[in-house]
Amino acid sequence: MSNLFIPNPKEAESIHILREVAAQFERPVLLFSGGKDSITLVRLAQKAFYPARIPFPLLHIDTGHNFPETIEFRDQLVAELGLELIVRNVQDSINQGKVTEERGRYASRNTLQTTTLLDAIEEFKFDACIGGARRDEEKARAKERVFSVRDDFGQWDEKNQRPELFDMLNGRIHQGQNVRVFPISNWTELDVWEYIKTENIAIPSIYFAHKREVFFRDGMVWTANEHVYRESYEEVFEKMVRFRTVGDMTCTAAVLSEADTLDAVVAEIRDSTISERGARIDDKRSEAAMESRKKVGYF
Amino acid sequence: MENRKLIKIATAGSVDDGKSTLIGRLLYDTKSLTTDKLEAIEKTSRQRGFDYLDFSLATDGLIAEREQGITIDVAHIYFNTAKTNFVIADTPGHVEYTRNMVTGASTSQVAIILIDARKGVIEQTNRHFFISNLLRLGHVVVAVNKMDLVNYDEDVFLKIKADFEVLVEKSDFKTDQITFIPISALKGENIAKHSELMPWYVGNTLLDHLEVLEPSDLHESTVARFPIQYVTRPRTEAFHDFRGFSGKLYGGSLKVGDEVTVLPSFTESKIKTIHFFDQEYSEALPGASITITLENEVNISRGDMLVKSSELPKSEKQISATICQVNSKPLKVGDKYTLQHGINRVLAKVESIDSVIHTDFTGEVSASQLKLNDIGKVNFRLSKPIHFDTYHDNKSNGRFILIDEGSYDTVGVGFID
């Protein structure tokens, strides 16, 4: 019997990175949002360590404003794969007075997550946090390293990053520092979708077209419910929509879409003329919104 | 993922050679700039009073860069055509940022070196080509930009080509590894469409040229090297005795039944199985992240290397290497570092520094230290032997990084001579 294994270069690179994390760090964790990128990471981790279990837990920072479909999906995935899941809540950080809930028209708990995340890193002494960020998402992320060193305050010093040469990853850090690891740095949004399709990976239902109560603001489609601030004149419609990126309800806009199968979604992404983060309300705050958030320890 | 070929490109040019503009143009012409990004570019271009689209805005990401209007760090940019996935490592062109070009080029197979048609081959061009040569990139595209500012004059292009060919003769490149293309990134001439203003140029457009490159031409094939990253021991009922060696395969393929030697113990064995996820294979190609089991029980830990018994690498405690210093703290005789060869780490002491090499092909001078952005010949003594090939023979097994023992920063990259 002869069967030849022809590697997919991007998949092989991601697996290489995940194995380096398991080997170089004592307490790694995978930051899991329930979105397609972190779901893809879980599949890659399965492949990296099979037939052994994934040797690190998942950490979900729950804003309390997540889509219920995402939470349901998360719990199912964790049960199926026998993974360890740690959940930390932004609500607790608010109750403890560490952060203050935003008010007004664009109120979101997205920025507040950073505090909860940094507290969780300290609580569990995580030294490596694996995330699903990709360099194609945003300009500041295009300069991010695969192993990105953060100081005790979780800060990103963008001008003083360690050079990364070839595929040799240097994860040596001092006590109190931690590393953010981005195994799918070099994937594009389309790569992720095509991978989900080829691998037949299950994803939350909100990625597919469904009927939803929405309203329109600033050229974007917002979810209409109790977590999202809405002016009385902002009229609610029932529309066929899907989400292209899944974050907190308050910062994730939907797109009008009829794409209700993976094939249709992939086709739609391929022909799309708006970027993925174009549907992220948090990035619209200013041209440098992402960089500013990253500097203080955002994902 | 669809099986498109993947071409990785490093771009190099001096300040104002129009590198960011070229990349923005490539994104625009391949319809990779989405409406919202394009709108942002239009808006900012208007604010700055330009009567054209400043495509450099598509890539200059950091706040400081936008303020100063320059690029200060390697940015990765992605675009696709129907047949090919491209990754561009956009590296800054300032003299003080040589380390960024080395970094960007280290993950690339092709370099695009930009030359301003008005300025011709300058010192920086020499340096960019020198680094392409040092890293043994598979192909170099010399893009002579701003042809619109020299009236699309063929003589200007031919003069620059002739000047550059002098450099090619001093390098290890063969002439078929170098391609010259006259372009105007700003106006889109010879990027995606043939320029009617330069009818004298009959070669491919830049994009056509990048598309016809084959990764197989750009990847060298040599001997198989399999560094063990991780020992996979499930300790579950179904896989009670499973002991797999996981890593990424470089250089050549491995087959079930291959006679192999484990380094540093020099234990011999045979490959029993090759796994990728829940499938078994009889053979794996280089680039694969796989898990291997062996016929007999062998003591293997992370950092060990598995090779075919007929293709042993060198095993030595004294090595000579060409080092590029990428940190502001200089490298001096007597300094101790952690040397990371692939994934394997040993301690290394600088025994002597032979020379600092002029990065413009004009020779070398003796030196007592390597400063940031210096490239020099250095001799090391190691705490344990490493199992290496020269960078010339086997890129993956002939390179290392130096890690500072105090800061843990990556301070140098080495190419074993």
XYZ file of C-alpha atoms in Angstrom:
716
model
C 0.000 0.000 0.000
C 1.379 3.341 -0.925
C -0.224 6.546 0.121
C 1.643 9.779 0.044
C 0.945 12.607 2.467
C 1.035 15.958 0.686
C 0.959 18.700 3.300
C -1.089 21.860 3.168
C 1.617 24.470 3.935
C -0.528 26.762 6.074
C -1.975 23.899 8.117
C 1.503 22.403 8.645
C 2.833 25.772 9.829
C -0.008 26.190 12.346
C 0.530 22.703 13.748
C 4.251 23.410 14.072
C 3.429 26.539 16.091
C 0.954 24.737 18.381
C 3.503 22.025 19.137
C 6.098 24.680 19.967
C 3.633 26.211 22.432
C 3.052 22.884 24.168
C 6.800 22.245 24.324
C 8.074 25.713 25.284
C 5.512 26.812 27.878
C 4.364 25.472 31.210
C 0.798 26.783 31.310
C -0.586 27.535 27.863
C -4.261 28.258 27.254
C -6.355 28.609 24.119
C -8.489 31.756 24.054
C -11.837 30.548 22.793
C -14.553 32.916 21.636
C -16.855 30.476 19.909
C -16.027 32.155 16.608
C -14.826 30.383 13.493
C -11.159 31.257 14.029
C -10.977 29.779 17.514
C -12.963 26.748 16.352
C -10.390 26.280 13.592
C -7.648 26.498 16.236
C -9.292 23.694 18.189
C -9.285 21.491 15.083
C -5.626 22.292 14.406
C -4.762 21.482 18.034
C -6.572 18.156 17.717
C -4.443 17.380 14.682
C -1.225 18.545 16.328
C -1.495 16.214 19.303
C -3.567 13.270 18.052
C -3.926 10.572 19.345
C -3.248 12.394 22.623
C -5.678 14.972 23.955
C -5.145 18.685 23.468
C -2.681 19.452 26.278
C -4.121 22.828 27.316
C -7.492 24.188 28.461
C -9.757 26.654 26.660
C -10.455 30.060 28.212
C -13.599 31.965 27.311
C -13.962 35.576 28.409
C -17.729 35.911 28.492
C -19.023 39.455 28.111
C -22.526 38.327 29.049
C -23.622 39.734 25.702
C -22.674 36.752 23.600
C -25.080 35.203 21.198
C -26.792 32.266 22.968
C -26.119 30.119 19.890
C -22.376 30.601 20.416
C -22.486 29.559 24.081
C -24.552 26.494 23.258
C -22.093 25.550 20.545
C -19.125 26.071 22.869
C -20.515 23.756 25.533
C -21.291 21.067 22.984
C -17.802 21.195 21.448
C -16.103 21.010 24.834
C -18.225 18.004 25.845
C -17.632 16.178 22.565
C -13.859 16.560 22.614
C -13.460 16.145 26.359
C -11.748 19.524 26.706
C -11.257 21.574 29.825
C -13.117 24.903 29.654
C -12.505 27.885 31.910
C -15.018 30.748 31.764
C -14.434 34.164 33.276
C -17.133 36.818 33.189
C -16.901 40.511 32.420
C -19.925 40.929 34.691
C -17.734 39.865 37.638
C -15.131 42.516 36.745
C -17.966 45.079 36.658
C -19.342 43.880 40.017
C -15.873 44.096 41.540
C -15.682 47.695 40.364
C -12.612 47.043 38.214
C -14.284 48.310 35.064
C -17.223 50.568 34.378
C -19.962 49.699 31.979
C -20.015 51.984 28.940
C -23.093 54.100 28.368
C -24.877 55.472 25.375
C -25.345 54.792 21.733
C -22.183 52.751 21.146
C -21.949 51.084 24.574
C -20.093 47.797 24.355
C -18.359 45.436 26.717
C -15.731 44.605 24.123
C -13.018 46.839 25.607
C -13.884 45.718 29.136
C -12.877 42.154 28.264
C -9.208 43.119 28.480
C -9.335 43.536 32.272
C -11.108 40.211 32.759
C -8.594 38.516 30.463
C -5.562 39.958 32.265
C -7.047 38.930 35.621
C -7.581 35.381 34.353
C -3.991 35.227 33.079
C -2.798 36.247 36.537
C -5.182 33.912 38.358
C -4.082 30.812 36.434
C -0.506 31.990 35.786
C -0.901 31.343 32.072
C 2.370 31.926 30.260
C 1.069 31.509 26.705
C -2.350 32.528 25.381
C -3.182 31.078 21.979
C -5.455 33.283 19.893
C -7.101 33.118 16.493
C -6.062 36.565 15.255
C -4.905 36.786 11.648
C -2.583 39.324 10.063
C -4.979 39.944 7.182
C -7.664 41.261 9.529
C -6.309 44.664 10.256
C -3.268 46.900 9.676
C -1.866 46.747 13.226
C -2.266 42.981 13.237
C -0.248 42.756 10.020
C 2.811 43.582 12.135
C 2.065 41.118 14.904
C 4.486 38.295 15.608
C 3.543 34.624 15.901
C 4.979 34.644 19.448
C 4.165 38.111 20.758
C 5.688 38.956 24.122
C 3.567 40.962 26.597
C 4.778 42.546 29.809
C 3.237 42.168 33.277
C 0.552 44.648 32.262
C -0.297 42.701 29.126
C 1.064 45.520 26.987
C 2.215 45.165 23.402
C 5.372 47.134 22.618
C 4.934 47.297 18.877
C 8.182 49.094 18.144
C 10.301 46.718 20.121
C 9.183 43.315 18.924
C 11.479 40.320 18.754
C 12.408 39.558 15.195
C 11.062 36.199 14.056
C 13.406 34.450 11.680
C 12.423 31.513 9.521
C 10.206 29.285 11.663
C 12.411 29.397 14.764
C 10.212 30.544 17.629
C 11.741 32.055 20.750
C 9.312 31.716 23.646
C 11.729 32.492 26.458
C 10.233 35.008 28.866
C 10.748 36.416 32.332
C 8.520 35.759 35.295
C 5.317 37.745 34.910
C 5.610 38.129 31.155
C 3.411 36.104 28.886
C 3.252 35.384 25.208
C 0.301 35.744 22.884
C 0.533 33.095 20.205
C -1.164 33.358 16.826
C -0.955 30.026 14.971
C -3.164 31.137 12.057
C -1.378 34.474 11.580
C -0.777 33.714 7.920
C -4.286 32.553 7.047
C -6.781 34.766 5.288
C -10.485 34.847 6.006
C -11.060 32.823 2.847
C -8.448 30.248 3.942
C -10.369 29.745 7.195
C -13.690 29.317 5.428
C -12.275 26.941 2.845
C -10.656 24.930 5.635
C -13.925 24.719 7.564
C -15.533 23.449 4.377
C -12.838 20.886 3.459
C -12.584 19.625 7.013
C -16.326 19.685 7.517
C -15.974 21.531 10.826
C -19.164 22.385 12.710
C -19.698 26.109 13.421
C -22.409 28.049 15.279
C -25.679 28.519 13.409
C -25.428 32.333 13.392
C -22.794 32.113 10.642
C -25.557 30.976 8.309
C -28.452 33.050 7.016
C -31.333 33.206 9.471
C -34.228 35.511 10.311
C -33.365 38.098 12.945
C -34.737 41.321 14.388
C -32.302 44.009 13.328
C -31.996 47.760 12.907
C -29.805 49.882 10.665
C -27.238 52.435 11.848
C -24.154 53.934 10.164
C -24.657 51.646 7.175
C -24.416 48.571 9.351
C -26.897 45.957 10.466
C -27.267 45.750 14.258
C -28.954 43.084 16.351
C -32.077 44.422 18.055
C -32.312 43.171 21.610
C -31.976 44.299 25.209
C -28.143 44.289 25.201
C -27.776 46.709 22.307
C -28.602 50.384 22.847
C -31.131 51.622 20.334
C -32.681 55.075 19.823
C -36.456 55.177 19.777
C -36.413 56.308 16.140
C -34.246 53.376 15.041
C -36.818 51.098 13.511
C -36.613 47.309 13.892
C -37.001 45.032 10.889
C -37.006 41.281 10.472
C -34.346 40.383 7.907
C -32.404 37.389 6.595
C -28.926 37.941 7.948
C -25.792 36.080 8.920
C -22.691 37.001 10.880
C -19.310 37.061 9.310
C -17.438 37.472 12.539
C -18.773 36.496 15.918
C -17.956 38.617 18.914
C -20.055 40.331 21.437
C -23.524 41.386 20.187
C -22.757 45.016 20.899
C -19.781 45.145 18.568
C -20.623 42.682 15.830
C -22.738 43.748 12.903
C -24.628 41.292 10.732
C -24.700 41.211 6.962
C -27.819 40.807 4.870
C -27.440 37.395 3.313
C -29.302 34.416 1.961
C -26.263 32.131 2.308
C -27.523 29.234 4.380
C -24.950 26.562 3.461
C -21.161 26.440 3.749
C -20.840 26.465 -0.040
C -22.958 29.581 -0.267
C -21.034 31.272 2.558
C -17.649 30.496 0.975
C -18.879 31.802 -2.375
C -20.128 34.966 -0.695
C -16.795 35.576 1.087
C -14.889 35.039 -2.137
C -16.908 37.692 -3.946
C -17.165 40.034 -1.015
C -16.182 43.664 -1.405
C -16.219 44.569 2.275
C -13.601 43.372 4.731
C -14.368 41.125 7.650
C -13.525 43.721 10.247
C -15.641 46.184 8.289
C -18.438 44.555 10.279
C -16.671 45.228 13.564
C -18.146 48.277 15.183
C -15.211 48.418 17.616
C -12.722 49.013 14.809
C -14.674 51.966 13.434
C -13.956 54.074 16.491
C -10.786 55.423 14.930
C -8.255 54.500 12.309
C -5.874 53.238 14.972
C -8.509 51.582 17.157
C -7.001 48.115 17.040
C -3.449 49.214 17.717
C -4.527 51.248 20.745
C -6.449 48.302 22.191
C -3.612 45.867 21.516
C -1.123 48.063 23.347
C -3.053 47.666 26.582
C -3.463 43.935 26.359
C -6.435 43.253 24.101
C -6.563 39.893 22.341
C -8.503 25.025 1.869
C -8.242 24.941 -1.868
C -4.938 23.744 -3.128
C -3.528 26.950 -4.500
C 0.199 27.288 -4.654
C 1.714 29.554 -2.036
C 4.348 32.108 -3.030
C 6.050 34.149 -0.307
C 7.618 37.426 -1.360
C 9.821 39.940 0.455
C 9.825 43.487 -0.844
C 12.844 45.717 -0.400
C 13.503 49.286 -1.406
C 14.841 52.526 -0.048
C 12.756 55.299 1.421
C 10.518 56.791 -1.266
C 11.145 54.053 -3.815
C 7.392 53.483 -3.751
C 7.329 50.093 -2.130
C 4.142 50.610 -0.165
C 2.578 52.113 -3.274
C 3.549 49.013 -5.263
C 1.968 46.701 -2.714
C -1.165 48.820 -2.537
C -1.287 48.695 -6.330
C -0.926 44.887 -6.365
C -3.795 44.651 -3.882
C -5.897 47.053 -5.947
C -5.215 45.353 -9.268
C -6.008 41.892 -7.857
C -9.220 43.312 -6.345
C -7.957 42.460 -2.885
C -8.758 45.874 -1.463
C -12.254 45.748 -0.098
C -14.649 48.664 -0.411
C -14.239 49.787 3.175
C -10.436 49.753 2.959
C -10.560 51.572 -0.369
C -12.900 54.177 1.115
C -10.497 54.717 3.995
C -7.657 55.247 1.507
C -9.735 57.662 -0.579
C -10.720 59.630 2.489
C -7.190 59.968 3.843
C -5.731 60.742 0.395
C -8.254 63.565 0.039
C -7.499 64.877 3.533
C -3.842 65.055 2.623
C -4.652 66.942 -0.543
C -3.484 64.288 -3.011
C -5.116 64.121 -6.439
C -4.342 60.391 -6.621
C -4.988 57.391 -4.377
C -2.151 56.939 -1.920
C -1.993 53.145 -1.964
C 0.797 53.178 0.595
C -1.959 53.809 3.146
C -3.073 50.217 2.645
C 0.004 48.877 4.371
C 1.488 51.479 6.691
C -0.179 50.197 9.817
C 1.276 51.554 12.994
C 0.365 54.981 14.344
C 4.019 56.092 14.355
C 4.380 55.059 10.736
C 1.405 57.054 9.628
C 2.673 60.055 11.557
C 6.110 59.889 9.996
C 4.951 58.570 6.639
C 7.492 55.743 6.721
C 7.396 51.996 7.320
C 9.187 50.856 10.473
C 8.346 47.199 10.869
C 7.770 44.113 8.776
C 4.126 43.874 7.759
C 2.557 40.812 6.210
C 0.101 41.298 3.396
C -2.008 38.645 1.709
C -3.636 38.484 -1.661
C -4.872 35.801 -3.995
C -5.279 35.324 -7.660
C -7.326 32.414 -8.996
C -4.302 30.120 -9.014
C -1.987 31.464 -6.330
C -1.918 32.575 -2.706
C 0.616 35.325 -2.163
C 2.147 36.488 1.101
C 4.202 39.665 1.010
C 6.599 40.529 3.821
C 6.916 44.286 3.410
C 10.272 45.282 4.841
C 11.438 48.817 5.477
C 14.271 50.219 3.458
C 16.133 52.464 5.883
C 19.788 51.729 6.469
C 19.151 51.126 10.161
C 16.487 48.578 9.460
C 18.576 45.902 7.721
C 17.437 43.428 10.357
C 13.876 43.827 9.114
C 14.832 42.865 5.597
C 16.631 39.778 6.919
C 13.571 38.952 9.006
C 11.126 39.462 6.151
C 13.279 37.618 3.642
C 13.772 34.671 6.012
C 10.224 33.500 5.420
C 10.196 34.319 1.706
C 11.166 32.530 -1.483
C 11.252 35.576 -3.741
C 12.494 39.136 -3.287
C 11.229 42.145 -5.175
C 13.951 44.797 -5.071
C 12.686 48.229 -6.005
C 14.863 50.762 -7.718
C 13.871 54.367 -8.333
C 14.437 54.879 -12.087
C 15.708 58.404 -11.417
C 18.316 57.250 -8.901
C 19.415 53.907 -10.351
C 21.428 51.330 -8.402
C 22.361 52.895 -5.063
C 24.111 51.612 -1.965
C 20.836 50.353 -0.500
C 20.175 48.297 -3.646
C 23.504 46.560 -3.095
C 22.537 45.754 0.462
C 19.120 44.399 -0.423
C 20.611 42.170 -3.070
C 23.396 41.117 -0.717
C 20.831 39.940 1.840
C 18.834 38.103 -0.856
C 22.078 36.355 -1.740
C 23.001 35.626 1.882
C 19.591 34.058 2.492
C 19.798 32.188 -0.810
C 16.331 33.233 -1.992
C 15.063 31.316 -4.995
C 14.366 34.288 -7.211
C 14.846 38.051 -7.346
C 12.670 40.487 -9.270
C 14.333 43.835 -9.915
C 11.441 46.262 -10.340
C 12.596 49.551 -11.835
C 9.894 51.881 -10.524
C 8.796 55.447 -11.304
C 9.338 54.927 -15.043
C 6.660 57.630 -15.455
C 9.163 60.166 -14.093
C 11.796 59.311 -16.730
C 9.428 59.419 -19.698
C 9.305 55.633 -19.879
C 12.768 55.767 -21.417
C 14.206 52.365 -22.342
C 17.805 53.622 -22.058
C 17.270 54.466 -18.383
C 16.008 50.929 -17.778
C 18.870 49.303 -19.714
C 21.479 51.351 -17.847
C 20.064 50.220 -14.466
C 19.869 46.623 -15.694
C 23.509 46.708 -16.765
C 24.572 48.208 -13.432
C 22.675 45.542 -11.535
C 24.131 42.737 -13.628
C 27.545 43.701 -12.285
C 26.214 42.806 -8.820
C 24.727 39.539 -10.053
C 28.180 38.460 -11.213
C 29.505 38.956 -7.690
C 26.700 36.862 -6.186
C 25.826 33.151 -6.144
C 22.721 33.744 -8.262
C 22.455 32.397 -11.773
C 21.179 34.879 -14.348
C 17.894 32.957 -14.808
C 17.085 33.622 -11.145
C 16.942 37.375 -11.752
C 14.200 39.181 -13.682
C 14.102 42.897 -14.568
C 10.760 44.663 -15.037
C 10.191 48.402 -15.742
C 7.116 49.598 -13.831
C 5.183 52.551 -12.517
C 3.441 51.482 -9.316
C 1.646 54.816 -9.056
C 0.184 54.620 -12.566
C -0.166 50.836 -12.677
C 2.161 50.322 -15.659
C 3.371 46.720 -16.106
C 1.864 45.656 -12.779
C -1.244 43.760 -13.866
C -1.472 45.069 -17.439
C 1.144 45.556 -20.110
C 2.170 49.160 -20.434
C 1.328 50.784 -23.744
C 3.773 53.497 -22.807
C 6.661 51.017 -22.745
C 6.126 49.006 -25.950
C 9.853 48.230 -25.955
C 9.338 45.941 -22.935
C 8.131 42.535 -24.108
C 8.472 40.506 -20.899
C 5.775 39.558 -18.395
C 3.997 42.056 -16.204
C 4.998 41.845 -12.564
C 1.869 39.940 -11.573
C 2.142 37.509 -14.496
C 5.738 36.896 -13.591
C 4.941 36.181 -9.937
C 2.204 33.797 -11.044
C 4.429 31.665 -13.259
C 6.943 31.070 -10.476
C 6.565 27.530 -9.156
C 7.145 26.777 -5.469
C 9.019 23.658 -6.564
C 11.573 25.848 -8.342
C 11.894 27.911 -5.216
C 12.097 25.141 -2.614
C 15.319 23.285 -2.620
C 15.139 19.552 -2.286
C 17.928 18.027 -0.329
C 18.165 15.394 2.418
C 15.465 14.705 5.005
C 15.836 16.268 8.456
C 13.198 15.588 11.119
C 13.724 17.532 14.382
C 11.556 16.128 17.198
C 9.372 18.886 18.594
C 7.189 16.893 20.900
C 6.876 13.318 22.107
C 3.239 12.278 21.774
C 2.176 9.843 24.496
C -1.619 9.585 24.765
C -1.624 7.196 27.759
C -5.219 6.321 26.920
C -6.710 2.865 26.757
C -6.929 2.797 22.980
C -3.357 4.047 22.518
C -1.761 2.662 25.632
C 1.677 1.954 24.188
C 1.684 4.660 21.540
C 4.878 6.690 21.585
C 5.015 9.027 18.619
C 7.626 11.560 17.642
C 6.057 14.730 16.323
C 7.737 17.391 14.238
C 7.983 19.104 10.885
C 9.824 17.349 8.094
C 12.383 19.396 6.143
C 14.411 18.897 3.005
C 13.341 15.494 1.766
C 10.648 12.846 2.170
C 10.512 9.956 4.649
C 8.947 6.531 4.053
C 7.760 3.690 6.248
C 10.649 1.212 6.419
C 13.370 3.866 6.047
C 16.445 3.105 8.122
C 16.976 6.066 10.389
C 19.450 7.319 12.954
C 18.447 9.306 16.007
C 20.779 12.126 16.991
C 22.547 12.792 19.330
C 22.432 9.160 20.559
C 23.232 7.721 17.089
C 20.726 4.947 17.816
C 19.506 3.205 14.671
C 15.959 2.139 13.961
C 13.363 1.883 11.210
C 10.259 3.957 10.592
C 7.247 1.872 11.588
C 4.361 4.253 10.919
C 3.766 7.815 9.698
C 0.679 9.572 11.063
C -1.119 12.756 10.288
C -4.129 13.192 12.555
C -6.194 9.987 12.382
C -4.707 8.742 9.100
C -1.625 6.646 8.395
C 0.588 7.229 5.381
C 3.398 5.305 3.737
C 5.355 8.423 2.830
C 5.399 12.108 3.742
C 6.735 15.035 1.735
C 8.883 17.847 3.156
C 6.908 20.550 4.889
C 4.612 18.029 6.585
C 3.909 18.326 10.331
C 3.632 14.626 11.129
C 4.056 12.048 13.885
C 6.358 9.061 13.412
C 6.724 5.807 15.347
C 9.809 3.595 15.227
C 10.231 -0.192 15.094
C 12.072 -0.499 18.385
C 12.021 1.417 21.611
C 14.406 4.331 21.416
C 15.000 7.007 24.001
C 14.094 10.251 22.244
C 13.320 13.666 23.635
C 12.563 17.132 22.261
C 15.425 18.622 20.326
C 16.688 15.284 19.025
C 16.791 14.781 15.275
C 15.875 11.865 13.094
C 17.714 11.427 9.775
C 18.188 8.662 7.216
C 21.134 6.519 8.316
C 22.786 7.011 4.923
C 22.557 10.809 5.156
C 24.120 11.828 8.458
C 24.713 15.539 9.075
C 27.847 16.975 10.638
C 28.083 16.773 14.434
C 30.387 19.347 15.961
C 30.986 21.538 19.013
C 32.925 24.191 17.103
C 31.086 26.033 14.363
C 31.734 28.967 12.074
C 28.818 31.015 10.885
C 27.817 34.211 9.165
C 25.862 36.212 11.741
C 23.476 39.088 11.194
C 23.182 41.052 14.422
C 19.545 42.099 14.933
C 19.832 43.711 18.360
C 21.317 47.016 19.506
C 23.554 45.243 22.033
C 26.738 44.337 20.140
C 28.090 40.797 19.874
C 31.625 40.539 21.301
C 34.289 37.899 21.827
C 33.603 35.977 25.048
C 29.822 36.631 25.001
C 27.604 33.680 25.891
C 24.286 33.063 24.211
C 21.650 30.413 23.907
C 21.948 29.128 20.371
C 18.654 27.808 18.989
C 19.336 25.549 16.020
C 15.886 24.865 14.579
C 14.159 23.971 17.850
C 17.209 22.615 19.689
C 18.931 24.877 22.219
C 22.559 24.731 23.386
C 24.842 27.278 25.040
C 27.299 29.046 22.779
C 30.368 31.165 23.459
C 31.829 33.583 20.942
C 35.412 32.387 20.471
C 36.476 34.840 17.829
C 35.177 37.267 15.252
C 36.916 36.979 11.885
C 35.449 39.972 10.114
C 32.563 42.254 9.389
C 31.389 41.897 5.810
C 30.621 44.945 3.691
C 27.075 44.309 2.573
C 27.692 45.879 -0.812
C 29.917 43.119 -2.214
C 33.103 45.098 -1.537
C 34.779 42.622 0.792
C 35.284 42.498 4.540
C 37.280 44.105 7.365
C 38.537 42.657 10.621
C 36.439 43.628 13.625
C 36.199 43.069 17.361
C 32.415 43.234 17.582
C 29.207 43.039 15.558
C 26.889 46.004 15.966
C 23.189 46.132 15.104
C 22.728 45.402 11.383
C 26.319 44.183 10.989
C 26.901 40.940 9.156
C 30.087 39.115 10.079
C 31.968 35.845 10.335
C 31.938 34.449 13.868
C 33.359 31.292 15.483
C 31.490 29.655 18.353
C 32.229 26.950 20.884
C 29.105 25.039 21.995
C 28.192 23.281 25.248
C 27.083 20.218 23.256
C 27.504 19.223 19.615
C 24.762 20.224 17.197
C 23.846 18.135 14.171
C 23.878 20.475 11.240
C 24.461 20.972 7.544
C 25.917 24.115 6.058
C 23.290 26.692 5.095
C 24.520 26.333 1.566
C 23.703 22.601 1.491
C 20.522 22.584 3.557
C 18.818 25.823 4.487
C 16.563 24.371 7.187
C 19.358 22.596 9.053
C 22.027 25.238 8.570
C 20.505 28.189 10.407
C 20.085 29.266 14.001
C 19.150 32.202 16.185
C 21.067 33.642 19.138
C 19.094 34.384 22.299
C 20.458 36.823 24.893
C 20.750 35.193 28.317
C 19.650 38.335 30.147
C 16.824 39.798 28.107
C 15.845 36.563 26.310
C 15.593 38.631 23.133
C 16.516 37.189 19.763
C 19.717 39.124 19.067
C 21.220 37.421 16.041
C 20.604 35.018 13.203
C 23.294 32.656 11.958
C 24.002 30.845 8.702
C 26.442 27.995 9.237
C 29.444 28.050 6.895
